[in-house]
Coordinates of C-alpha atoms and ligand atoms in Angstrom, one line a residue:
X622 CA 30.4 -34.4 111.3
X623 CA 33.2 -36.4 110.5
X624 CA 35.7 -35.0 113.1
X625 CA 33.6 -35.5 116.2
X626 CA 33.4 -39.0 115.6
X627 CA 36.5 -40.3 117.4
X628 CA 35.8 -38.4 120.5
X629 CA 32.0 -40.2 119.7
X630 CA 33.2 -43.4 119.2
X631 CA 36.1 -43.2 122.6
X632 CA 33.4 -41.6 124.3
X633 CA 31.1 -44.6 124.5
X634 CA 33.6 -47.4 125.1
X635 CA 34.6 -46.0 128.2
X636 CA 32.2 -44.9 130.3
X637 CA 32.2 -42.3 132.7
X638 CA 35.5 -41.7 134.4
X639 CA 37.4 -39.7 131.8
X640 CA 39.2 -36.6 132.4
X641 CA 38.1 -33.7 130.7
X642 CA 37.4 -33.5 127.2
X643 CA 39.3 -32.0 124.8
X644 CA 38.5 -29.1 122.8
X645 CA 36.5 -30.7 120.0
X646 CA 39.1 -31.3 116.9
X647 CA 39.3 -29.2 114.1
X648 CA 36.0 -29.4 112.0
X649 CA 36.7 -31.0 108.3
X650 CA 34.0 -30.6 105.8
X651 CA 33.1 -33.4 104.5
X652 CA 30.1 -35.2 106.3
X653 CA 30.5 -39.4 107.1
X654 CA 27.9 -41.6 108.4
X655 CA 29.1 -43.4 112.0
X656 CA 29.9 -46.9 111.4
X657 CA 28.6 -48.7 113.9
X658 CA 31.9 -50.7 113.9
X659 CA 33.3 -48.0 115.5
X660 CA 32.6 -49.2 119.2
X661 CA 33.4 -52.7 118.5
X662 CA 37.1 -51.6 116.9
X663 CA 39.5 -53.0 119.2
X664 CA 42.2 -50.3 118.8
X665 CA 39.9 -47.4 119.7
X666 CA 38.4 -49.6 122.8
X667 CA 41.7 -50.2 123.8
X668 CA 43.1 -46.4 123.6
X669 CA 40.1 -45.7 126.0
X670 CA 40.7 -48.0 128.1
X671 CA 44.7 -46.4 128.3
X672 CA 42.6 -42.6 128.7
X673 CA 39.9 -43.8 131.0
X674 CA 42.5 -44.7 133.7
X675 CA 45.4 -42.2 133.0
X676 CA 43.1 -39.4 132.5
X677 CA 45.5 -36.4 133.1
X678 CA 48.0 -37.6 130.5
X679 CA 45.3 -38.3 128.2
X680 CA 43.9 -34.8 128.6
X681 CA 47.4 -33.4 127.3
X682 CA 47.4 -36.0 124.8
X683 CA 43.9 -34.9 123.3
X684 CA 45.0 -31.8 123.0
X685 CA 48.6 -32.3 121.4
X686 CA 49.0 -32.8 117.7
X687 CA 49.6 -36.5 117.5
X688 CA 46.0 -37.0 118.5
X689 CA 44.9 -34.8 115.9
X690 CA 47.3 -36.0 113.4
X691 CA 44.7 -37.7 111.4
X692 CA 41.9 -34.7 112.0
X693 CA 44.6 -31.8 111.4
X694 CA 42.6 -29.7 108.7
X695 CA 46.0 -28.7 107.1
X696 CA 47.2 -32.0 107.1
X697 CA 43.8 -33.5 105.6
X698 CA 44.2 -30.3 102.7
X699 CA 47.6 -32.1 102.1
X700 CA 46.0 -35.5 101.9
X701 CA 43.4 -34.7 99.4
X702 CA 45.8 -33.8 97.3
X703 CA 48.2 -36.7 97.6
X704 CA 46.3 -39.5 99.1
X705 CA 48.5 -42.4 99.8
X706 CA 49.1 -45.3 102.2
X707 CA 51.9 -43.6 103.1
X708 CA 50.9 -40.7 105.3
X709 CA 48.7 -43.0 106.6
X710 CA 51.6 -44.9 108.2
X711 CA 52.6 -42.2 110.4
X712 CA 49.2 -39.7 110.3
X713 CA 46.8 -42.6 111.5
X714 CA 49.5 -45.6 112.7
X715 CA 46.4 -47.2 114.1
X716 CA 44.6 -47.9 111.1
X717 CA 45.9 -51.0 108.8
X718 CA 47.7 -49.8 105.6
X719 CA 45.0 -51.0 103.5
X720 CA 41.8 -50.1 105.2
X721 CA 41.6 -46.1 104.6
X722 CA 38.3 -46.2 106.5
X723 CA 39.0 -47.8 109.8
X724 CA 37.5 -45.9 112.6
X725 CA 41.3 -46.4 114.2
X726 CA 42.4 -43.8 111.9
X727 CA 40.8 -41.0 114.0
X728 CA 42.8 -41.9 117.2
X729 CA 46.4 -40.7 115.5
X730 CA 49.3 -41.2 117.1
X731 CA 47.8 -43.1 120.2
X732 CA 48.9 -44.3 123.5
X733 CA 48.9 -47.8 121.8
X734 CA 51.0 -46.8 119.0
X735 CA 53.8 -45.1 121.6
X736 CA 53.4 -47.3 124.5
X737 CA 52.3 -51.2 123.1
X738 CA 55.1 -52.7 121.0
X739 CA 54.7 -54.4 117.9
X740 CA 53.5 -57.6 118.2
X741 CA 52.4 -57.6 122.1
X742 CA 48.4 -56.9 123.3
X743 CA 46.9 -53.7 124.5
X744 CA 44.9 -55.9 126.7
X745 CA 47.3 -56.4 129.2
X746 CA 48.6 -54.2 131.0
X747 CA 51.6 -56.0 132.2
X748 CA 53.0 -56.0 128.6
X749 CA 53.5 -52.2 128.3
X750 CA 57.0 -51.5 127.7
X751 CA 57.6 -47.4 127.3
X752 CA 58.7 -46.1 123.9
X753 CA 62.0 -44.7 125.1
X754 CA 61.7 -40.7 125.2
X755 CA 65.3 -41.1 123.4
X756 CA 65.3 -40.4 119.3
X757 CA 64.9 -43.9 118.9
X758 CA 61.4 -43.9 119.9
X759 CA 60.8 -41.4 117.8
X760 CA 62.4 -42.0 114.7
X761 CA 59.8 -43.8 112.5
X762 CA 57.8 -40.9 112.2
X763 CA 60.5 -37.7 112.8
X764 CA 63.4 -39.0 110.4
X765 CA 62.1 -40.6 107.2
X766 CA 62.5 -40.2 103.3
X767 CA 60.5 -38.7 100.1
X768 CA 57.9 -41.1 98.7
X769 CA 60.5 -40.8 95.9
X770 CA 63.5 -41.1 97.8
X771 CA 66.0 -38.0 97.1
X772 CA 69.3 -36.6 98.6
X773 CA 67.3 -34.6 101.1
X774 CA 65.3 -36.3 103.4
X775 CA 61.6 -35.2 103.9
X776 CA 61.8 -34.4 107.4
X777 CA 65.4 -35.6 108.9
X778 CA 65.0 -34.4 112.6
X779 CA 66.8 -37.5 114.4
X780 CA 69.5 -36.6 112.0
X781 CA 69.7 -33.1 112.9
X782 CA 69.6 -34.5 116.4
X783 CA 72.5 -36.2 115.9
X784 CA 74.9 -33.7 114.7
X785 CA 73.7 -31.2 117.7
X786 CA 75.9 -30.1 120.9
X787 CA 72.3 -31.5 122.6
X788 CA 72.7 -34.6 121.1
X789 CA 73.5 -36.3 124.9
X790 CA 69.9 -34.6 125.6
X791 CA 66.5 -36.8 125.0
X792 CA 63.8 -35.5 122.4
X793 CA 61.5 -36.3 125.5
X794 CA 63.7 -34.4 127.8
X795 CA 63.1 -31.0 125.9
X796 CA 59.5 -32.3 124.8
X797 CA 57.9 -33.7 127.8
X798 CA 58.4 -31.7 130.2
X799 CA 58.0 -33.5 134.3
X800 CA 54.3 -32.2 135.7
X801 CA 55.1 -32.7 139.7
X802 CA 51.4 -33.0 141.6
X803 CA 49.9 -36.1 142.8
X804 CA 50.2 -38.2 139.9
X805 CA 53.8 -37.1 138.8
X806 CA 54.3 -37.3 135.0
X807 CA 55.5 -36.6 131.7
X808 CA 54.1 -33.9 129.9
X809 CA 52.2 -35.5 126.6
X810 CA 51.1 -32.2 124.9
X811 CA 54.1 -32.2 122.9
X812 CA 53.6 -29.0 122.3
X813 CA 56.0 -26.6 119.9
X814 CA 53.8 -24.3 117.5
X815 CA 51.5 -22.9 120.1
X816 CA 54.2 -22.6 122.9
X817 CA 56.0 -19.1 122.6
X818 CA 58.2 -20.0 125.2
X819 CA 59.9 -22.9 123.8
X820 CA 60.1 -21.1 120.5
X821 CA 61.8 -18.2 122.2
X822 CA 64.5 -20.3 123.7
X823 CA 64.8 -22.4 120.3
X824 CA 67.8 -19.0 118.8
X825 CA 70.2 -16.9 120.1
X826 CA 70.2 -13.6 118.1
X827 CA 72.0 -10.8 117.6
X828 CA 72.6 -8.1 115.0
X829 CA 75.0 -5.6 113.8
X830 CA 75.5 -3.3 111.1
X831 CA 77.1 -3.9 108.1
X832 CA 78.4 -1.6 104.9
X833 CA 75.8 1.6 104.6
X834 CA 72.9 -0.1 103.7
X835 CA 73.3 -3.6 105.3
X836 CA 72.2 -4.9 108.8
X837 CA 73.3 -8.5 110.1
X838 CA 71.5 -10.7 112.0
X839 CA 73.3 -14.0 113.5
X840 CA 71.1 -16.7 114.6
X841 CA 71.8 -20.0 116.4
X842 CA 70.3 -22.7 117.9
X843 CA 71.3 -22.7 120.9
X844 CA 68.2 -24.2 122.8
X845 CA 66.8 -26.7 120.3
X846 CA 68.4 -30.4 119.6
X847 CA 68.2 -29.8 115.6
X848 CA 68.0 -27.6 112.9
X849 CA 65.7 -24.7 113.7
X850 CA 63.3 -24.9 112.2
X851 CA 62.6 -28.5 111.7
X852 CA 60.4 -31.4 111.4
X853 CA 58.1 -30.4 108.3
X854 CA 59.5 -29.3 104.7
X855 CA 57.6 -25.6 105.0
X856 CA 58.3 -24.5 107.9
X857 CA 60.5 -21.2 108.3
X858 CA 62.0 -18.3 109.7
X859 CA 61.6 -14.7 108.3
X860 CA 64.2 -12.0 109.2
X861 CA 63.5 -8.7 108.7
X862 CA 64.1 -4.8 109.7
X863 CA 62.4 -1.4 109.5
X864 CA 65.1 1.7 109.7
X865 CA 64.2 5.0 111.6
X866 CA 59.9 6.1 112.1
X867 CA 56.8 6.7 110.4
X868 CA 56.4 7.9 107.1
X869 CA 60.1 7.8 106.6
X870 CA 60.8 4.6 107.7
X871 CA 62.8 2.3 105.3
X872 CA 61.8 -1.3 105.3
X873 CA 64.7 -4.2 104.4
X874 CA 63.7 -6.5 101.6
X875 CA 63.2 -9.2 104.5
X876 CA 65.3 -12.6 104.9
X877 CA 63.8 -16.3 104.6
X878 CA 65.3 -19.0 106.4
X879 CA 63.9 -22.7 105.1
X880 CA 64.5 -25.5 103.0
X881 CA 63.9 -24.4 99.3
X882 CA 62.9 -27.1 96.4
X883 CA 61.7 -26.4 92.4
X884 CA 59.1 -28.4 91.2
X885 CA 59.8 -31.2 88.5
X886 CA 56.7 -32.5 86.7
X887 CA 56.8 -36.6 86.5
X888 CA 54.3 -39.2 85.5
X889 CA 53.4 -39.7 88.7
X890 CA 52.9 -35.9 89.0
X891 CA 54.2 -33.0 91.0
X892 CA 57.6 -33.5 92.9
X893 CA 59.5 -31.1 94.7
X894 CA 63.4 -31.4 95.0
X895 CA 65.2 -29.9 97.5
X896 CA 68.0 -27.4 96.4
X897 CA 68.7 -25.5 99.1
X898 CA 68.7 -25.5 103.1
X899 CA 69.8 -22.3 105.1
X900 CA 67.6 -23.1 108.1
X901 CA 70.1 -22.4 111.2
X902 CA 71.9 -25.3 111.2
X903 CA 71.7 -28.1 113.8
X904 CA 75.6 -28.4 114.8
X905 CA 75.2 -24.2 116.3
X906 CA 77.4 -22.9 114.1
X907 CA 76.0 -19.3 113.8
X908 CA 73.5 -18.5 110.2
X909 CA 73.6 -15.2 109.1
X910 CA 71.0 -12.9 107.6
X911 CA 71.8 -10.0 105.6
X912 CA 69.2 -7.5 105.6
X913 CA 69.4 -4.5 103.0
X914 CA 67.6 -1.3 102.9
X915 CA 66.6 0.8 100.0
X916 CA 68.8 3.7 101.2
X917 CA 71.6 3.9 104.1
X918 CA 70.6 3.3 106.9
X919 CA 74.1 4.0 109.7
X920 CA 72.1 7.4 111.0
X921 CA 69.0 5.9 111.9
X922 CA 67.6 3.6 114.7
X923 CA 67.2 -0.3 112.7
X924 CA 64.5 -2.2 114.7
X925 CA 64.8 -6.0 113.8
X926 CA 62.6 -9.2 114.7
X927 CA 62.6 -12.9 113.7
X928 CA 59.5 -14.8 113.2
X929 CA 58.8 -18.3 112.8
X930 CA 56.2 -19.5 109.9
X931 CA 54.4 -22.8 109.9
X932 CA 54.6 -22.6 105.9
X933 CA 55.4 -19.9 102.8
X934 CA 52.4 -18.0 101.7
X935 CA 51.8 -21.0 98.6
X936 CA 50.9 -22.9 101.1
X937 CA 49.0 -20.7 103.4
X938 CA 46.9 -19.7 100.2
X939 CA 46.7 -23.4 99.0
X940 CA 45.7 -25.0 102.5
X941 CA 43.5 -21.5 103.4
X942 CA 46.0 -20.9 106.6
X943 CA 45.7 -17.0 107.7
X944 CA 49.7 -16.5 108.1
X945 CA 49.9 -13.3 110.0
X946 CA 47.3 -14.2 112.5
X947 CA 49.6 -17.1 113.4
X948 CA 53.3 -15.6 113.3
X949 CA 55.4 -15.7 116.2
X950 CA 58.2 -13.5 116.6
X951 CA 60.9 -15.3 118.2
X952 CA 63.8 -12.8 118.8
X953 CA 63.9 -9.1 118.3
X954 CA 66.1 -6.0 119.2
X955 CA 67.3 -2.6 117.9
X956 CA 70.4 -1.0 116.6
X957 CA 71.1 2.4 118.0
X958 CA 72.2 5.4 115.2
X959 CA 75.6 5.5 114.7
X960 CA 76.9 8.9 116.3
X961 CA 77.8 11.8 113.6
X962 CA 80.6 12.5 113.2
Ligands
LIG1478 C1 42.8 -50.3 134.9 C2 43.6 -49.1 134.9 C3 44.7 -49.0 133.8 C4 44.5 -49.2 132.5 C5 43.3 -49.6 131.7 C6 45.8 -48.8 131.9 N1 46.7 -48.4 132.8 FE1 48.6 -47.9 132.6 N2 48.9 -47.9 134.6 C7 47.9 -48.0 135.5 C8 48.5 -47.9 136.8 C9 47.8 -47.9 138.2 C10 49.9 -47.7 136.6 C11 51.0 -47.5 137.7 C12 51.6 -46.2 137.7 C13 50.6 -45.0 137.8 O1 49.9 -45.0 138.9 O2 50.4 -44.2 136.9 C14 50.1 -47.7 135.2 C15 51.3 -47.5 134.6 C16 51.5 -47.3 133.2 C17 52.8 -46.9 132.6 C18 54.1 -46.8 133.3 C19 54.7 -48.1 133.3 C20 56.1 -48.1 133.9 O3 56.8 -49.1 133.7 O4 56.5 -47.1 134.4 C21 52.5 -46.8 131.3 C22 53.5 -46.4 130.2 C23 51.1 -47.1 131.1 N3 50.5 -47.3 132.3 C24 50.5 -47.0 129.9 C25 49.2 -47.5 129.6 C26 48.6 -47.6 128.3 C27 49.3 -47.3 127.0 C28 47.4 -48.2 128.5 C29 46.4 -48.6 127.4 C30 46.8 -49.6 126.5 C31 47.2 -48.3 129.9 N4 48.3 -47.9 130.6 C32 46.0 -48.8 130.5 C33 46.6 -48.2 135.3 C34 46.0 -48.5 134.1
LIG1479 C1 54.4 -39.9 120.8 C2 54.6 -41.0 121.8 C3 53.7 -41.1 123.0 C4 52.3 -41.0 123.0 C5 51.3 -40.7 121.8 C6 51.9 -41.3 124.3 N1 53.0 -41.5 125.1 FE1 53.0 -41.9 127.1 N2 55.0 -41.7 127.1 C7 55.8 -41.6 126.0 C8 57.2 -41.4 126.4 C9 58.4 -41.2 125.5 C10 57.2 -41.5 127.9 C11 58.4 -41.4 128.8 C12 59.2 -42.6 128.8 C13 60.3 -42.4 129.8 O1 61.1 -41.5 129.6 O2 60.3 -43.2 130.8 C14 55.8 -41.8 128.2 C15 55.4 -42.0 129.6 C16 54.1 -42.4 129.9 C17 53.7 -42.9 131.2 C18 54.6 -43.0 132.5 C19 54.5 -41.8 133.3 C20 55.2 -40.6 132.7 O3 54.6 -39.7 132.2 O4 56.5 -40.7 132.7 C21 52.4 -43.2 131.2 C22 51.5 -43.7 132.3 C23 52.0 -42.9 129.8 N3 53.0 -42.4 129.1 C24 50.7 -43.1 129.3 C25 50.2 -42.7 128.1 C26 48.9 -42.6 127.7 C27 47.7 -43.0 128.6 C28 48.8 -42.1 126.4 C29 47.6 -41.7 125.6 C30 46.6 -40.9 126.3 C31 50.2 -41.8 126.0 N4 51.0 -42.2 127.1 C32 50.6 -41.4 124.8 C33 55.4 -41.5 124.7 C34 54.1 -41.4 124.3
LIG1480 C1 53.6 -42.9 114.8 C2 54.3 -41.7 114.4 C3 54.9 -40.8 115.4 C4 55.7 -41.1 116.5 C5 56.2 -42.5 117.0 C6 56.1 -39.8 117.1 N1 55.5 -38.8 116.4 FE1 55.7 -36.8 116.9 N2 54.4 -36.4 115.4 C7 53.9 -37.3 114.5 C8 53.0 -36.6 113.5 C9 52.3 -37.2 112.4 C10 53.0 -35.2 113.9 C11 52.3 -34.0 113.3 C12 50.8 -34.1 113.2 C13 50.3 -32.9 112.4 O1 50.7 -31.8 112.6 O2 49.4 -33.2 111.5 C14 53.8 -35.1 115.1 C15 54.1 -34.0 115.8 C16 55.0 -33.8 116.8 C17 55.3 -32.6 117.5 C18 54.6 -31.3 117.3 C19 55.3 -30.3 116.5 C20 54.6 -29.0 116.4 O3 54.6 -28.5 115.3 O4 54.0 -28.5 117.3 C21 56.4 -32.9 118.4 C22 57.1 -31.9 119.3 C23 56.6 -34.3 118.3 N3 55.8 -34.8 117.3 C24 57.6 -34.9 119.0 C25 57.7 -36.3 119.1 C26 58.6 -37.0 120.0 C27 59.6 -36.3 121.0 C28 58.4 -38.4 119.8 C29 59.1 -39.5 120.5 C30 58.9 -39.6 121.9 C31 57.4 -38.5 118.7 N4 57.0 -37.3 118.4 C32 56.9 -39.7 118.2 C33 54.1 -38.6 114.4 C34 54.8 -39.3 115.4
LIG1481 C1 67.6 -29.2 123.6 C2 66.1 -29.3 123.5 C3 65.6 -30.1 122.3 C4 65.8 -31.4 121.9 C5 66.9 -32.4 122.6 C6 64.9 -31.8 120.9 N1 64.1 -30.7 120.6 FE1 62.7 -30.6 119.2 N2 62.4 -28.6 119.5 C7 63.1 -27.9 120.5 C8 62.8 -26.5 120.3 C9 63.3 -25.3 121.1 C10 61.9 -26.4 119.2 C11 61.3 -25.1 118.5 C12 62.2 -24.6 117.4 C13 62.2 -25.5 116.2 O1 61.1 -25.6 115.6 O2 63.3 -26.0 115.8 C14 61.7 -27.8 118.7 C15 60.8 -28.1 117.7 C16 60.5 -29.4 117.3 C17 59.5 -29.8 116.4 C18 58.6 -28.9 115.7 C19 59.1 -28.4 114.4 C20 58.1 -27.4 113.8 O3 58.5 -26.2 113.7 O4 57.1 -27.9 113.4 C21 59.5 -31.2 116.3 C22 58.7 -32.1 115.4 C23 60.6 -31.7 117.2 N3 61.2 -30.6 117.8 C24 60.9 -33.0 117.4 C25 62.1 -33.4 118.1 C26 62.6 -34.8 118.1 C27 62.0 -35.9 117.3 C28 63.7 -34.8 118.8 C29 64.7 -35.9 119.1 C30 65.3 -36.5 117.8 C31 63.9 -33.4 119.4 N4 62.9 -32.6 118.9 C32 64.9 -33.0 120.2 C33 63.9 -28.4 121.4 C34 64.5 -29.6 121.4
LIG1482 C1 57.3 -41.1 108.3 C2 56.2 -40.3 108.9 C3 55.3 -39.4 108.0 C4 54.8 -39.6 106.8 C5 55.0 -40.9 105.9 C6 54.1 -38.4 106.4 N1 54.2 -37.5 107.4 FE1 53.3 -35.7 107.4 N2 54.2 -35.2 109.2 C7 54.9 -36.1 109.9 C8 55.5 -35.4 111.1 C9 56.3 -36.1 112.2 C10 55.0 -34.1 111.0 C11 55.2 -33.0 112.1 C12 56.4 -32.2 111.8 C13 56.3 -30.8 112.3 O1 55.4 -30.5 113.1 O2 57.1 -30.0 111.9 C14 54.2 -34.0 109.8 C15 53.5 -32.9 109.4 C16 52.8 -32.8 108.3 C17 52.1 -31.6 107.8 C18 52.1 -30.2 108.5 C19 50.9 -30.0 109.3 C20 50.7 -28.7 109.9 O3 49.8 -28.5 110.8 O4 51.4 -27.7 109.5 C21 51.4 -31.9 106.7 C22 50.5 -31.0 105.9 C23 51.7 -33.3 106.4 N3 52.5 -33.8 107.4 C24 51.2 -34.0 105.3 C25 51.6 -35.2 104.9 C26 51.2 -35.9 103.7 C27 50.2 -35.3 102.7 C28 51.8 -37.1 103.7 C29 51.8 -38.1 102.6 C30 52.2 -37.6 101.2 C31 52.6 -37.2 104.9 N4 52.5 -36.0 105.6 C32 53.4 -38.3 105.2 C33 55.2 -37.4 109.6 C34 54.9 -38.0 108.4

């Protein structure tokens, strides 16, 4: 199986003092002979030598999505569609631009490619230099263009960054979080989809009611360092609101909060340009979502909710992702009746 083969490969190059082993990634279908290259790569012998002597940080990174950045079955759906050196450069750093085989393509976004600067060896450790935690460090891979360059960037999070009221605050100091114990470190899980609790601390909500039918929620970001949501072109926020119980309930045509593009057909193929952004907005100035019911709604209890979507259901349906199984409601409350008069 093609996705067990990194682990394989890692596995063999560095004997027997690893940490524990990561879940297994993701399985991908397609089946791929082992070259036996693949212990001899001096990238992936190097990356185990980096995990066989700071086990505990590689354990988080194995589990985290920049080791699986190469593996990621949604990502590799993406790929087969549009296969070009350029996800490459940032989905598997390790492997040369021109060599869509090498072996180094399964370690992702590595120790190496974080912690060994251009140029320098991985075979000494005395030439490490840390990839600041600061949006420098992570800005060849978080802030970059469309293959076709456009207005919009295709993800523009050190942007966002810098026009946030946490701008004086590190990417790595929200996203690597200190881990006291005996061998005090930085977090390297890097964990956001798959961690409520930084999810839940990304808005600030809160709603009231508008003309008869109309409820309004007002979201900001107060807890994340960019727009929320951000990184990836799909991702979203969906506001929406049932009024008053069971089978008389009214339900609001609900709210999305995303980037929006329409599809122009080239010779190239496909491209989507952006024509719209009401995401909560980076600088904290409040979005608002206006929820409206069928039918009015002032004499009845409105209960509300806000949950984050890795993608719109095009996607889901395209890449085969089950989107209610993974929704995470971010911020909810309720709007008492408003009295008779
Ligand atoms: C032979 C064991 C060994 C190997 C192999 C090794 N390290 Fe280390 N590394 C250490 C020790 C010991 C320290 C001192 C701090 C500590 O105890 O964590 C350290 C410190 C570091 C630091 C902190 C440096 C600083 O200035 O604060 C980084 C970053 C680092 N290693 C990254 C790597 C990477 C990346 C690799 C693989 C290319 C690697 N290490 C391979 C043992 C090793
Ligand atoms: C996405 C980039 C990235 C990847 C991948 C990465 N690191 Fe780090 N690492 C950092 C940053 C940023 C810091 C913190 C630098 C600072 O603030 O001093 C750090 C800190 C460290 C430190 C110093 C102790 C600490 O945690 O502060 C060690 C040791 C280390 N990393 C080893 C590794 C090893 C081993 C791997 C692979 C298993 C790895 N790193 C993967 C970015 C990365
Ligand atoms: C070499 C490219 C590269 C560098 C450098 C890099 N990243 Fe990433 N990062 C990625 C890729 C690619 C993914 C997504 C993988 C996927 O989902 O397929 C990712 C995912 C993430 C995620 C996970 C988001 C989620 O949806 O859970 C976070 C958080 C993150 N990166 C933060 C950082 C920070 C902070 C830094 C700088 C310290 C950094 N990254 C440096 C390429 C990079
Ligand atoms: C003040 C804390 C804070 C800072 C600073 C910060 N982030 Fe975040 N980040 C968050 C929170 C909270 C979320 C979850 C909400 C969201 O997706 O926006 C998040 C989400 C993300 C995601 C996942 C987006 C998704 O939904 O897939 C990525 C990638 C990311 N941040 C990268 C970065 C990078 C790169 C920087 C620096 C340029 C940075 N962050 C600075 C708090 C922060
Ligand atoms: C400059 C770096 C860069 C390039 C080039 C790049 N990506 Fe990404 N990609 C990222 C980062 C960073 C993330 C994570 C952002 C987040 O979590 O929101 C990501 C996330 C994704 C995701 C979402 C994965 C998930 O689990 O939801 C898909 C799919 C994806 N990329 C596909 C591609 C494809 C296909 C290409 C080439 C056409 C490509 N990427 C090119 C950096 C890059």
């Amino acid at each position: 199986m093609r996705a067990s083969f990194a682990a394989l490969a890692l596995l063999s190059t560095c004997g027997g003092e690893r940490g524990p082993t990561s879940a297994a990634p993701a399985p991908v279908a397609a089946a791929e002979s082992v070259p036996v290259i693949a212990v001899t790569d001096p990238k992936v012998s190097a990356n185990a030598g980096c995990e066989r002597c700071h086990a505990q940080i590689a354990a988080e990174w194995r589990t985290s999505l920049h080791a699986q950045s190469w593996n990621d079955p949604v990502f590799l759906s993406a790929y087969a569609i549009e296969p070009l050196s350029f996800c490459r450069s940032c989905h598997a750093p390790e492997a040369p631009l021109d060599d869509a085989s090498s072996p180094a393509r399964h370690l992702g976004v590595a120790c190496i490619t974080c912690h060994v600067p251009d140029g320098k060896s991985a075979g000494e450790h005395v030439t490490f230099a840390s990839r600041a935690a600061d949006a420098e460090g992570c800005a060849s891979c978080h802030q970059f263009e469309f293959p076709e360059p456009q207005e919009a960037a295709m993800q523009s999070t050190v942007e966002e960054h810098a026009a946030s009221p946490h701008s004086d605050e590190t990417c790595g100091g929200c996203h690597m979080r200190a881990r006291p114990g005996a061998k005090p470190h930085r977090d390297h899980s890097f964990r956001v989809w798959g961690d409520d609790k930084l999810l839940a601390r990304s808005i600030a909500a809160s709603a009231r009611r508008g003309l008869e039918r109309t409820v309004e929620i007002s979201l900001s970001a107060d807890g994340a360092g960019h727009a929320v949501p951000t990184g990836d072109m799909f991702r979203r926020l969906e506001v929406r609101a049932t009024a008053g119980d069971g089978a008389d309930a009214l339900t609001a045509e609900p709210v999305t909060l995303a980037r929006s593009f329409t599809r122009q057909r080239t010779e190239q193929g496909i491209r989507r340009i952006q024509v719209g952004d009401n995401r909560v907005p980076a600088s904290g100035e409040p979005a608002i979502a206006r929820l409206v019911f069928p039918r009015p709604v002032r004499r009845l209890p409105v209960r509300w909710e806000v949950v984050y979507r890795r993608m719109g259901p095009r996607e889901a349906a395209l890449f085969g992702v089950d989107l209610e199984a993974e929704a995470i409601v971010v911020a909810k409350g309720t709007l008492d009746p408003e009295p008779t008069p």
